[in-house]
């Protein structure tokens, strides 16, 4: 066995271990209860409204605040499990003393930012306590907001624990973090003069492995701090605007769909759906040349659509599909490249998480766009990407590979066995477009349907053993995403206050005089963004800048959104932050250079498909216009 990483904490013993165990169990239980309430309350509201013409008082406010709580708690759990998203892969290749140095340096900066966010959260909470505002059931707002500083405090503590494997280096991390915080708190210099140095420090920490939320939240804290924040006079502005924007995000009426649709996907992924769906599509397409490539693309797209994170797809399906591809005589490199690429399919199909987030952020930026028309707009472009990837898989398939003979009886039996899971898209679309449920109620119905089918129909999940584990895992993912989302929104609001979007638009109009050239520049920009940022961070940071540009060049808002997401989907496959590359390397135990080589043909084909989506707006706008859902 290899030696433990310098950033892996040593296991706790004695009283500390027992306390850690009870804290872990308590966090998991609260996560299950909050996500359960988030799923059941909209369903109860829908039933009462339709059946009895009355609803639950304040249910929308309760659901929105539950979303905030799951974001905070899930982020703390992600920090606990050392699974906060990072932009840099450098720590994975460092060894020995360099790895220790990277952990201590990035950990100290990350901890300092988390403590600053904790303090800002407390200042914001205290201001709301003095204001006396209340939400549903006459609950004071500050009693909910208090979880903001608590959550950031837990994250700070866990960043310290994961910064190094020994207490000697953790104490060094703590000392550096305290020194940096004190310099920022009581600096003798005007904050404006230290902003550049602080940003450089944050950049170095990011390169050395600091989480994404630290990079974006730190940028917001530093830039607002540079405006002259003075804690000695009790001024909560402007640094407290970071948790304020975090809280404002939770008031978006669509945001609760994010954890609910993702929860539906997790129930599928953790149940036996993967085996049943592979059997269905293999029975239908396995007799064709390259049939397994077609199956791989369809099943991966189906799973990514509901999980919202293609990494889950690779981890859930990789072990099933890799042996089947090898059995059909695909080379190991081609099989690896196809699975890695197919794991990034599905983000353009409803109700995938990036589509929902794009609709939320673009609407806040002034775009005339709804969740329904972005769902419809992604259907044909998503199909183009699936067909392009499957076509390459067919072309790479060996002529001599053994193929099964089509068996109608087997196909019918497979479809019948998986019928309840195959109906899941109909449940989601029926609720959304049937007019009897709001988007949040539709998401709750979809999650409950997936839970019921996997737990009580197929019985793949045990109610008290597996379901809590699945819900906690979903909470971890959602918490990590919403943690990024909340702090990044403060960063983008600073960019808006600084008129960065206006200046960028003016520069673009002065230097680019045609729509075609703008679209070409947009593709190049988004490919670079996809290489450097994960899709969730990119949506928050880049979309507010692009929306006014797209409007200025007369680009349909749905088309702009699909261009953006198609390019970012390609970013899953591009180094250095291509999430699928790292997960494929981990899942199949292959070195990263080998994974890079395997996806080169896939990236080339996907790039052609992205250009087609970019320059043929009909693909994105026809369905919304035809069904009357266009802006």
Coordinates of C-alpha atoms in Angstrom, one line a residue:
X1 CA 0.0 0.0 0.0
X2 CA 1.1 3.5 -0.7
X3 CA 1.8 6.0 2.1
X4 CA -1.1 8.2 3.2
X5 CA -1.3 11.6 1.6
X6 CA 0.1 14.6 3.5
X7 CA -3.4 16.1 3.3
X8 CA -5.2 13.1 4.7
X9 CA -5.9 13.5 8.4
X10 CA -5.0 10.8 10.8
X11 CA -7.9 8.9 12.3
X12 CA -9.2 10.3 15.6
X13 CA -9.2 8.2 18.7
X14 CA -11.1 8.1 22.1
X15 CA -13.4 10.9 23.0
X16 CA -12.6 12.8 19.8
X17 CA -13.6 9.8 17.7
X18 CA -16.9 9.4 19.5
X19 CA -17.7 13.1 19.2
X20 CA -16.8 13.0 15.5
X21 CA -19.0 10.0 15.0
X22 CA -22.1 11.6 16.7
X23 CA -21.5 14.8 14.8
X24 CA -21.3 12.9 11.5
X25 CA -24.5 10.9 12.3
X26 CA -26.3 14.1 13.4
X27 CA -25.4 15.9 10.2
X28 CA -26.5 13.0 8.1
X29 CA -29.8 12.7 9.9
X30 CA -30.6 16.4 9.6
X31 CA -29.7 16.2 5.9
X32 CA -32.2 13.3 5.4
X33 CA -34.9 15.2 7.3
X34 CA -34.4 18.4 5.4
X35 CA -34.3 16.8 1.9
X36 CA -37.2 14.6 2.9
X37 CA -39.2 17.7 3.8
X38 CA -38.1 19.4 0.6
X39 CA -39.6 16.5 -1.3
X40 CA -42.8 16.0 0.6
X41 CA -44.0 19.6 1.3
X42 CA -44.4 20.5 -2.4
X43 CA -46.2 17.2 -3.0
X44 CA -48.6 17.9 -0.1
X45 CA -49.2 21.4 -1.4
X46 CA -50.0 20.1 -4.9
X47 CA -52.5 17.5 -3.5
X48 CA -54.2 19.9 -1.2
X49 CA -54.5 22.6 -3.9
X50 CA -55.8 20.3 -6.5
X51 CA -58.0 18.1 -4.3
X52 CA -59.2 20.4 -1.6
X53 CA -58.7 23.9 -3.1
X54 CA -56.4 25.0 -0.3
X55 CA -52.7 24.8 0.5
X56 CA -50.1 24.9 3.2
X57 CA -49.6 28.5 4.6
X58 CA -46.1 29.8 3.8
X59 CA -45.0 26.5 2.1
X60 CA -43.0 28.3 -0.6
X61 CA -40.9 30.2 1.9
X62 CA -40.4 27.1 3.9
X63 CA -39.2 25.1 0.9
X64 CA -36.9 27.9 -0.2
X65 CA -35.3 28.1 3.3
X66 CA -34.9 24.3 3.4
X67 CA -32.9 24.7 0.1
X68 CA -30.7 27.2 1.8
X69 CA -30.2 24.9 4.8
X70 CA -29.4 21.9 2.6
X71 CA -26.8 24.0 0.8
X72 CA -25.1 25.0 4.0
X73 CA -25.2 21.6 5.6
X74 CA -24.3 19.7 2.4
X75 CA -21.3 22.1 1.9
X76 CA -20.2 21.2 5.5
X77 CA -20.5 17.5 4.7
X78 CA -18.6 17.9 1.5
X79 CA -15.8 19.6 3.5
X80 CA -16.0 16.8 6.1
X81 CA -15.5 14.2 3.3
X82 CA -12.8 16.3 1.6
X83 CA -14.8 16.4 -1.5
X84 CA -15.1 20.2 -2.2
X85 CA -14.6 20.9 -5.9
X86 CA -11.2 22.2 -6.8
X87 CA -10.0 23.9 -10.0
X88 CA -6.4 22.5 -9.8
X89 CA -5.1 19.0 -10.3
X90 CA -1.6 19.9 -9.2
X91 CA -1.9 18.4 -5.7
X92 CA -2.5 15.0 -7.2
X93 CA 0.9 14.9 -8.8
X94 CA 3.0 16.5 -6.0
X95 CA 4.9 14.3 -3.7
X96 CA 6.6 14.5 -0.3
X97 CA 7.5 17.9 1.0
X98 CA 6.0 19.8 -2.0
X99 CA 2.6 18.1 -1.3
X100 CA 2.8 19.1 2.4
X101 CA 3.7 22.7 1.4
X102 CA 0.8 22.8 -1.1
X103 CA -1.6 21.5 1.6
X104 CA -0.5 23.9 4.3
X105 CA -0.4 27.0 2.0
X106 CA -3.7 26.4 0.2
X107 CA -5.3 25.2 3.5
X108 CA -4.3 28.3 5.4
X109 CA -5.6 30.7 2.7
X110 CA -8.8 28.6 2.4
X111 CA -9.3 28.6 6.1
X112 CA -8.8 32.3 6.3
X113 CA -11.4 32.9 3.6
X114 CA -13.9 30.5 5.3
X115 CA -13.4 32.3 8.6
X116 CA -13.9 35.7 6.9
X117 CA -17.2 34.3 5.4
X118 CA -18.1 33.0 8.9
X119 CA -17.6 36.5 10.4
X120 CA -19.5 38.2 7.5
X121 CA -22.3 35.7 8.0
X122 CA -22.5 36.5 11.6
X123 CA -22.6 40.3 10.9
X124 CA -25.4 39.8 8.4
X125 CA -27.3 37.5 10.8
X126 CA -27.0 40.0 13.6
X127 CA -28.3 42.8 11.4
X128 CA -31.3 40.7 10.5
X129 CA -31.8 39.9 14.2
X130 CA -32.0 43.6 15.0
X131 CA -34.4 44.1 12.1
X132 CA -36.9 41.5 13.4
X133 CA -38.0 40.1 10.0
X134 CA -39.9 36.9 10.0
X135 CA -40.7 34.1 7.6
X136 CA -43.5 31.5 7.5
X137 CA -44.9 30.2 10.9
X138 CA -43.6 33.5 12.4
X139 CA -40.1 32.1 12.6
X140 CA -37.5 35.0 12.9
X141 CA -35.3 35.1 9.8
X142 CA -32.1 35.4 11.9
X143 CA -32.8 31.9 13.5
X144 CA -32.4 30.4 10.0
X145 CA -29.6 32.7 9.0
X146 CA -27.5 31.7 12.0
X147 CA -26.7 28.5 10.1
X148 CA -24.7 30.6 7.6
X149 CA -21.9 31.4 10.1
X150 CA -22.2 27.9 11.7
X151 CA -21.8 26.3 8.3
X152 CA -18.8 28.4 7.3
X153 CA -17.3 27.8 10.7
X154 CA -17.6 24.0 10.2
X155 CA -16.1 24.3 6.7
X156 CA -13.1 26.3 8.1
X157 CA -12.4 23.7 10.8
X158 CA -12.6 20.8 8.3
X159 CA -10.3 22.7 5.8
X160 CA -7.8 22.8 8.7
X161 CA -8.1 19.1 9.4
X162 CA -7.6 18.2 5.7
X163 CA -4.7 20.6 5.2
X164 CA -2.2 18.1 6.6
X165 CA -1.9 14.6 8.1
X166 CA -0.1 15.7 11.3
X167 CA -1.0 18.2 14.0
X168 CA 2.4 19.9 13.6
X169 CA 1.5 21.0 10.1
X170 CA -2.1 21.7 11.0
X171 CA -0.9 24.1 13.7
X172 CA 1.3 25.8 11.1
X173 CA -1.7 26.1 8.8
X174 CA -3.8 27.6 11.6
X175 CA -1.0 30.1 12.5
X176 CA -0.7 31.3 8.9
X177 CA -4.5 31.6 8.6
X178 CA -4.8 33.6 11.8
X179 CA -1.9 35.9 10.7
X180 CA -3.5 36.5 7.4
X181 CA -6.9 37.2 9.0
X182 CA -5.5 39.6 11.5
X183 CA -3.7 41.5 8.8
X184 CA -6.9 41.9 6.9
X185 CA -8.9 42.8 10.0
X186 CA -6.6 45.4 11.5
X187 CA -4.3 46.4 8.6
X188 CA -2.5 49.7 9.1
X189 CA -2.5 50.2 5.3
X190 CA -5.6 51.2 3.3
X191 CA -7.3 48.0 2.1
X192 CA -7.2 49.2 -1.5
X193 CA -3.4 49.1 -1.5
X194 CA -3.4 45.4 -0.5
X195 CA -6.0 44.1 -2.9
X196 CA -3.5 43.0 -5.6
X197 CA -1.3 41.2 -3.1
X198 CA -4.3 39.4 -1.7
X199 CA -5.6 38.4 -5.1
X200 CA -2.1 37.0 -6.0
X201 CA -2.1 35.0 -2.7
X202 CA -5.6 33.7 -3.6
X203 CA -4.5 32.7 -7.1
X204 CA -1.5 30.8 -5.7
X205 CA -3.7 29.0 -3.2
X206 CA -6.1 28.0 -6.1
X207 CA -3.2 26.6 -8.1
X208 CA -2.1 24.6 -5.1
X209 CA -5.5 23.1 -4.6
X210 CA -7.9 25.5 -2.7
X211 CA -11.6 24.6 -3.4
X212 CA -13.6 26.5 -6.0
X213 CA -15.8 28.2 -3.4
X214 CA -12.7 29.6 -1.7
X215 CA -11.5 31.1 -5.0
X216 CA -14.8 32.7 -5.9
X217 CA -15.8 33.6 -2.4
X218 CA -12.3 34.8 -1.6
X219 CA -12.4 37.0 -4.7
X220 CA -15.7 38.6 -3.5
X221 CA -14.4 39.1 0.0
X222 CA -11.1 40.6 -1.1
X223 CA -12.8 43.0 -3.6
X224 CA -15.5 44.1 -1.2
X225 CA -12.9 44.5 1.6
X226 CA -10.8 46.6 -0.8
X227 CA -13.7 49.1 -0.9
X228 CA -12.9 50.1 2.7
X229 CA -14.7 47.8 5.1
X230 CA -14.1 48.9 8.7
X231 CA -15.2 46.4 11.3
X232 CA -14.2 48.7 14.2
X233 CA -17.1 51.0 13.6
X234 CA -19.6 48.1 13.3
X235 CA -20.2 48.6 9.5
X236 CA -21.5 45.4 8.0
X237 CA -21.2 46.8 4.5
X238 CA -19.7 45.9 2.1
X239 CA -18.2 42.5 3.2
X240 CA -21.6 41.3 4.6
X241 CA -23.0 41.5 1.1
X242 CA -21.4 38.1 0.4
X243 CA -23.7 36.2 2.8
X244 CA -26.5 38.6 1.8
X245 CA -26.2 37.5 -1.8
X246 CA -26.0 33.8 -0.6
X247 CA -29.3 34.3 1.1
X248 CA -30.9 36.1 -1.8
X249 CA -30.1 33.2 -4.0
X250 CA -32.3 30.9 -1.9
X251 CA -35.3 33.1 -2.6
X252 CA -35.3 32.2 -6.2
X253 CA -38.6 30.2 -6.8
X254 CA -36.9 27.7 -9.2
X255 CA -33.8 26.9 -7.0
X256 CA -35.5 24.0 -5.0
X257 CA -35.8 22.1 -8.3
X258 CA -32.0 21.7 -8.2
X259 CA -31.7 19.3 -5.2
X260 CA -35.0 17.6 -6.1
X261 CA -34.2 16.5 -9.6
X262 CA -30.7 15.6 -8.5
X263 CA -32.2 13.4 -5.7
X264 CA -34.3 11.6 -8.4
X265 CA -31.1 10.8 -10.3
X266 CA -29.3 9.5 -7.2
X267 CA -32.2 7.1 -6.4
X268 CA -31.8 5.8 -10.0
X269 CA -28.0 5.6 -9.8
X270 CA -27.9 3.8 -6.4
X271 CA -30.7 1.4 -7.3
X272 CA -30.6 -1.3 -10.0
X273 CA -31.7 1.1 -12.8
X274 CA -28.3 0.9 -14.5
X275 CA -28.5 -2.8 -15.1
X276 CA -32.1 -2.8 -16.2
X277 CA -31.6 0.1 -18.6
X278 CA -28.4 -1.4 -20.1
X279 CA -30.4 -4.6 -20.7
X280 CA -33.2 -2.6 -22.4
X281 CA -31.0 -0.7 -24.8
X282 CA -28.6 -3.6 -25.4
X283 CA -31.6 -5.8 -26.4
X284 CA -32.7 -3.0 -28.9
X285 CA -29.4 -2.0 -30.4
X286 CA -26.9 -4.8 -29.5
X287 CA -27.5 -6.5 -32.8
X288 CA -26.2 -3.5 -34.8
X289 CA -22.6 -2.8 -35.7
X290 CA -21.4 -0.6 -32.9
X291 CA -24.5 -1.3 -31.0
X292 CA -22.7 -1.2 -27.6
X293 CA -21.5 2.3 -28.5
X294 CA -25.1 3.3 -29.1
X295 CA -26.1 1.7 -25.8
X296 CA -23.3 3.5 -24.0
X297 CA -24.3 6.9 -25.3
X298 CA -28.0 6.5 -24.6
X299 CA -27.7 5.1 -21.1
X300 CA -25.0 7.6 -20.1
X301 CA -27.1 10.5 -21.4
X302 CA -30.2 9.2 -19.5
X303 CA -28.3 9.0 -16.2
X304 CA -26.5 12.4 -16.6
X305 CA -29.9 14.0 -17.4
X306 CA -31.2 13.1 -13.9
X307 CA -28.0 13.1 -11.8
X308 CA -26.8 16.4 -13.1
X309 CA -23.2 15.4 -12.7
X310 CA -21.6 13.2 -15.4
X311 CA -19.1 11.9 -12.8
X312 CA -21.8 10.0 -11.2
X313 CA -22.6 8.4 -14.5
X314 CA -19.0 7.2 -15.1
X315 CA -18.8 5.8 -11.6
X316 CA -22.2 4.1 -11.8
X317 CA -22.0 2.7 -15.3
X318 CA -18.3 2.3 -16.0
X319 CA -18.0 -1.1 -14.4
X320 CA -21.0 -2.4 -16.4
X321 CA -20.2 -1.0 -19.8
X322 CA -16.4 -1.3 -20.0
X323 CA -16.4 -5.2 -20.1
X324 CA -19.2 -5.2 -22.7
X325 CA -17.2 -2.8 -25.0
X326 CA -14.1 -5.0 -24.6
X327 CA -16.1 -8.1 -25.3
X328 CA -17.1 -6.5 -28.7
X329 CA -13.4 -6.2 -29.5
X330 CA -13.1 -2.5 -28.9
X331 CA -9.5 -1.6 -28.1
X332 CA -9.0 -0.6 -24.4
X333 CA -8.1 3.0 -25.5
X334 CA -11.2 3.4 -27.6
X335 CA -13.5 1.9 -24.9
X336 CA -12.0 4.2 -22.3
X337 CA -12.4 7.3 -24.6
X338 CA -16.0 6.4 -25.5
X339 CA -17.0 5.9 -21.9
X340 CA -15.3 9.1 -20.7
X341 CA -16.9 11.1 -23.5
X342 CA -20.4 9.5 -23.1
X343 CA -20.3 10.4 -19.4
X344 CA -20.5 14.1 -20.5
X345 CA -23.6 13.6 -22.6
X346 CA -27.0 14.5 -21.2
X347 CA -26.4 18.0 -19.8
X348 CA -28.6 19.5 -22.5
X349 CA -31.6 17.2 -21.7
X350 CA -34.2 18.2 -19.2
X351 CA -34.2 18.3 -16.2
X352 CA -30.4 18.4 -16.0
X353 CA -29.0 20.6 -13.3
X354 CA -26.9 23.0 -15.5
X355 CA -30.0 23.8 -17.5
X356 CA -31.9 24.9 -14.4
X357 CA -29.0 26.9 -13.1
X358 CA -28.5 28.7 -16.4
X359 CA -32.2 29.7 -16.5
X360 CA -31.9 31.1 -12.9
X361 CA -28.8 33.1 -13.5
X362 CA -29.7 34.3 -17.0
X363 CA -33.1 35.5 -15.7
X364 CA -31.4 37.4 -12.9
X365 CA -29.1 38.9 -15.5
X366 CA -32.0 40.2 -17.5
X367 CA -32.6 37.5 -20.1
X368 CA -36.2 36.7 -21.1
X369 CA -36.0 33.0 -20.5
X370 CA -37.9 30.3 -18.6
X371 CA -37.1 26.9 -17.3
X372 CA -39.6 25.4 -19.9
X373 CA -38.1 27.0 -23.0
X374 CA -34.5 26.2 -21.9
X375 CA -35.6 22.6 -21.4
X376 CA -37.2 22.5 -24.9
X377 CA -34.3 24.3 -26.4
X378 CA -31.8 21.7 -25.3
X379 CA -33.6 18.6 -26.8
X380 CA -32.4 18.7 -30.4
X381 CA -28.8 20.0 -29.7
X382 CA -28.5 17.3 -27.0
X383 CA -29.6 14.7 -29.6
X384 CA -27.0 16.0 -32.0
X385 CA -24.3 15.4 -29.5
X386 CA -25.5 11.9 -28.7
X387 CA -25.7 11.0 -32.4
X388 CA -22.2 12.5 -33.1
X389 CA -20.6 10.5 -30.2
X390 CA -22.5 7.3 -31.1
X391 CA -21.5 7.7 -34.8
X392 CA -17.8 7.8 -33.9
X393 CA -18.3 4.8 -31.6
X394 CA -19.8 2.9 -34.5
X395 CA -17.0 4.0 -36.8
X396 CA -14.4 2.8 -34.3
X397 CA -16.2 -0.6 -33.8
X398 CA -14.2 -3.6 -35.1
X399 CA -15.6 -5.4 -38.1
X400 CA -14.9 -8.8 -36.5
X401 CA -16.6 -8.1 -33.2
X402 CA -19.3 -10.5 -32.1
X403 CA -22.8 -9.1 -32.0
X404 CA -25.9 -10.5 -30.5
X405 CA -28.9 -11.5 -32.6
X406 CA -32.0 -9.3 -32.1
X407 CA -34.5 -11.1 -30.0
X408 CA -37.9 -9.5 -29.8
X409 CA -38.9 -11.6 -26.8
X410 CA -35.8 -10.5 -24.9
X411 CA -36.4 -6.8 -25.8
X412 CA -40.0 -7.0 -24.7
X413 CA -39.0 -8.6 -21.4
X414 CA -36.3 -6.1 -20.8
X415 CA -38.6 -3.2 -21.5
X416 CA -41.3 -4.6 -19.3
X417 CA -38.9 -5.1 -16.4
X418 CA -37.6 -1.5 -16.6
X419 CA -41.0 0.0 -17.5
X420 CA -41.3 2.1 -14.3
X421 CA -37.8 3.7 -14.8
X422 CA -38.5 4.3 -18.5
X423 CA -41.6 6.3 -17.4
X424 CA -39.5 8.7 -15.3
X425 CA -39.1 11.3 -18.1
X426 CA -42.8 11.1 -18.7
X427 CA -43.5 11.9 -15.0
X428 CA -41.1 14.9 -15.2
X429 CA -42.4 16.3 -18.5
X430 CA -46.0 15.5 -17.6
X431 CA -45.8 17.6 -14.5
X432 CA -43.9 20.4 -16.1
X433 CA -46.0 20.8 -19.3
X434 CA -49.3 19.3 -18.1
X435 CA -50.3 22.5 -16.3
X436 CA -51.2 20.8 -13.0
X437 CA -47.9 21.4 -11.1
X438 CA -45.3 24.1 -10.7
X439 CA -41.7 23.4 -11.6
X440 CA -40.8 22.7 -7.9
X441 CA -43.8 20.4 -7.4
X442 CA -42.8 18.6 -10.6
X443 CA -39.3 18.1 -9.3
X444 CA -40.7 16.8 -6.0
X445 CA -43.0 14.4 -7.8
X446 CA -40.1 13.1 -9.9
X447 CA -37.9 12.6 -6.8
X448 CA -40.7 10.8 -4.9
X449 CA -41.5 8.6 -7.9
X450 CA -37.9 7.6 -8.2
X451 CA -37.7 6.9 -4.5
X452 CA -40.9 4.8 -4.5
X453 CA -40.0 2.8 -7.6
X454 CA -36.5 1.9 -6.4
X455 CA -37.5 1.3 -2.8
X456 CA -40.9 -0.3 -2.9
X457 CA -41.4 -1.6 -6.5
X458 CA -37.9 -3.0 -7.4
X459 CA -36.8 -3.1 -3.7
X460 CA -33.2 -2.3 -4.7
X461 CA -32.9 0.2 -1.9
X462 CA -33.6 -0.6 1.8
X463 CA -35.8 2.1 3.4
X464 CA -33.7 2.5 6.6
X465 CA -30.3 1.2 5.4
X466 CA -29.8 2.6 1.9
X467 CA -32.2 5.5 1.5
X468 CA -30.5 7.7 4.2
X469 CA -27.1 7.0 2.6
X470 CA -28.4 8.0 -0.9
X471 CA -30.0 11.2 0.4
X472 CA -26.8 12.1 2.3
X473 CA -24.7 11.6 -0.8
X474 CA -27.1 13.8 -2.8
X475 CA -26.9 16.4 -0.1
X476 CA -23.2 16.4 -0.3
X477 CA -23.2 17.1 -4.0
X478 CA -25.9 19.7 -3.8
X479 CA -24.2 21.4 -0.9
X480 CA -20.9 21.6 -2.8
X481 CA -22.7 23.2 -5.8
X482 CA -24.8 25.6 -3.8
X483 CA -21.8 26.6 -1.7
X484 CA -20.1 27.7 -4.9
X485 CA -23.3 29.2 -6.2
X486 CA -23.9 31.4 -3.2
X487 CA -20.4 32.9 -2.9
X488 CA -20.0 33.2 -6.7
X489 CA -23.2 35.3 -6.9
X490 CA -21.5 37.8 -4.6
X491 CA -18.5 37.9 -6.9
X492 CA -20.7 38.5 -10.0
X493 CA -22.6 41.2 -8.2
X494 CA -19.3 43.0 -7.6
X495 CA -18.6 42.7 -11.3
X496 CA -22.0 44.2 -12.0
X497 CA -21.4 47.1 -9.5
X498 CA -18.0 47.7 -11.1
X499 CA -19.8 47.8 -14.5
X500 CA -17.5 45.1 -15.9
X501 CA -20.4 43.7 -18.0
X502 CA -21.1 47.2 -19.5
X503 CA -17.4 47.7 -20.2
X504 CA -17.0 44.3 -21.8
X505 CA -20.1 44.9 -24.0
X506 CA -18.7 48.3 -25.1
X507 CA -15.3 46.7 -26.0
X508 CA -17.0 43.8 -27.8
X509 CA -19.2 46.2 -29.9
X510 CA -16.2 48.3 -30.8
X511 CA -14.0 45.4 -31.9
X512 CA -16.5 42.9 -33.3
X513 CA -18.9 44.0 -35.9
X514 CA -20.8 40.9 -37.0
X515 CA -22.8 38.1 -35.4
X516 CA -20.7 35.4 -37.0
X517 CA -17.5 36.8 -35.6
X518 CA -19.1 37.2 -32.2
X519 CA -20.2 33.6 -32.2
X520 CA -16.7 32.4 -33.2
X521 CA -15.1 34.5 -30.5
X522 CA -17.7 33.2 -28.0
X523 CA -16.8 29.5 -28.9
X524 CA -13.1 30.2 -28.3
X525 CA -13.8 32.0 -25.0
X526 CA -16.1 29.3 -23.7
X527 CA -13.6 26.5 -24.7
X528 CA -11.0 28.3 -22.6
X529 CA -13.5 28.8 -19.8
X530 CA -14.3 25.1 -20.0
X531 CA -10.6 24.2 -19.6
X532 CA -10.3 26.3 -16.5
X533 CA -13.6 26.3 -14.6
X534 CA -16.2 23.7 -13.7
X535 CA -19.7 24.2 -15.3
X536 CA -21.3 25.5 -12.1
X537 CA -18.7 28.2 -11.5
X538 CA -18.8 29.2 -15.1
X539 CA -22.5 29.6 -15.2
X540 CA -22.4 32.0 -12.2
X541 CA -19.4 34.0 -13.3
X542 CA -19.7 34.2 -17.0
X543 CA -23.4 34.2 -17.9
X544 CA -24.1 37.7 -16.4
X545 CA -21.4 39.0 -18.7
X546 CA -22.6 37.2 -21.8
X547 CA -26.4 37.9 -21.6
X548 CA -26.1 41.6 -22.5
X549 CA -23.7 40.7 -25.3
X550 CA -26.0 38.1 -26.8
X551 CA -28.9 40.6 -26.7
X552 CA -26.8 43.3 -28.4
X553 CA -25.9 40.9 -31.3
X554 CA -29.5 39.7 -31.6
X555 CA -28.9 36.2 -30.4
X556 CA -32.0 34.3 -29.2
X557 CA -31.6 33.9 -25.4
X558 CA -32.4 30.1 -25.6
X559 CA -29.8 29.7 -28.4
X560 CA -27.2 31.6 -26.3
X561 CA -27.9 29.3 -23.4
X562 CA -27.5 26.1 -25.4
X563 CA -24.3 27.4 -27.0
X564 CA -23.0 28.1 -23.5
X565 CA -23.9 24.7 -22.1
X566 CA -22.8 22.7 -25.2
X567 CA -19.3 24.3 -24.9
X568 CA -19.2 23.7 -21.2
X569 CA -20.2 20.1 -21.7
X570 CA -17.2 19.8 -23.9
X571 CA -15.2 21.2 -21.0
X572 CA -15.9 18.0 -19.1
X573 CA -13.4 16.4 -21.5
X574 CA -10.7 19.1 -21.7
X575 CA -7.7 19.5 -19.3
X576 CA -6.7 20.7 -16.8
X577 CA -10.2 20.8 -15.1
X578 CA -12.1 18.3 -17.2
X579 CA -14.0 16.5 -14.4
X580 CA -14.6 13.3 -16.5
X581 CA -10.9 12.9 -17.2
X582 CA -10.1 12.7 -13.5
X583 CA -13.0 10.4 -12.7
X584 CA -12.3 8.1 -15.6
X585 CA -8.7 7.9 -14.4
X586 CA -9.9 7.0 -10.9
X587 CA -12.7 4.6 -12.0
X588 CA -10.6 2.6 -14.5
X589 CA -7.2 2.9 -12.7
X590 CA -5.5 4.5 -15.7
X591 CA -2.9 7.3 -15.7
X592 CA -4.2 10.7 -16.8
X593 CA -2.0 10.9 -19.9
X594 CA -3.6 7.7 -21.2
X595 CA -7.1 9.1 -20.6
X596 CA -6.1 12.3 -22.4
X597 CA -5.0 10.4 -25.5
X598 CA -8.2 8.2 -25.5
X599 CA -10.6 11.2 -25.7
X600 CA -8.8 13.1 -28.5
X601 CA -11.0 11.7 -31.3
X602 CA -14.1 12.2 -29.2
X603 CA -13.2 15.9 -28.5
X604 CA -12.7 16.5 -32.2
X605 CA -16.1 15.1 -33.1
X606 CA -17.9 16.9 -30.2
X607 CA -16.2 20.2 -31.3
X608 CA -17.8 19.8 -34.8
X609 CA -21.2 19.1 -33.2
X610 CA -20.8 22.2 -31.0
X611 CA -20.0 24.4 -34.0
X612 CA -23.1 23.0 -35.7
X613 CA -25.2 23.9 -32.7
X614 CA -23.7 27.4 -32.6
X615 CA -24.3 28.3 -36.2
X616 CA -27.7 26.6 -36.7
X617 CA -30.0 28.4 -34.2
X618 CA -33.0 26.5 -35.5
X619 CA -31.8 23.5 -33.5
X620 CA -32.2 25.4 -30.2
X621 CA -35.2 27.6 -31.1
X622 CA -37.6 25.4 -33.1
X623 CA -39.2 23.4 -30.2
X624 CA -39.8 26.4 -27.9
X625 CA -41.3 28.4 -30.8
X626 CA -43.4 25.4 -32.1
X627 CA -44.9 24.7 -28.7
X628 CA -45.4 28.4 -27.9
X629 CA -42.8 28.5 -25.1
X630 CA -40.4 31.0 -26.7
X631 CA -39.6 34.3 -25.0

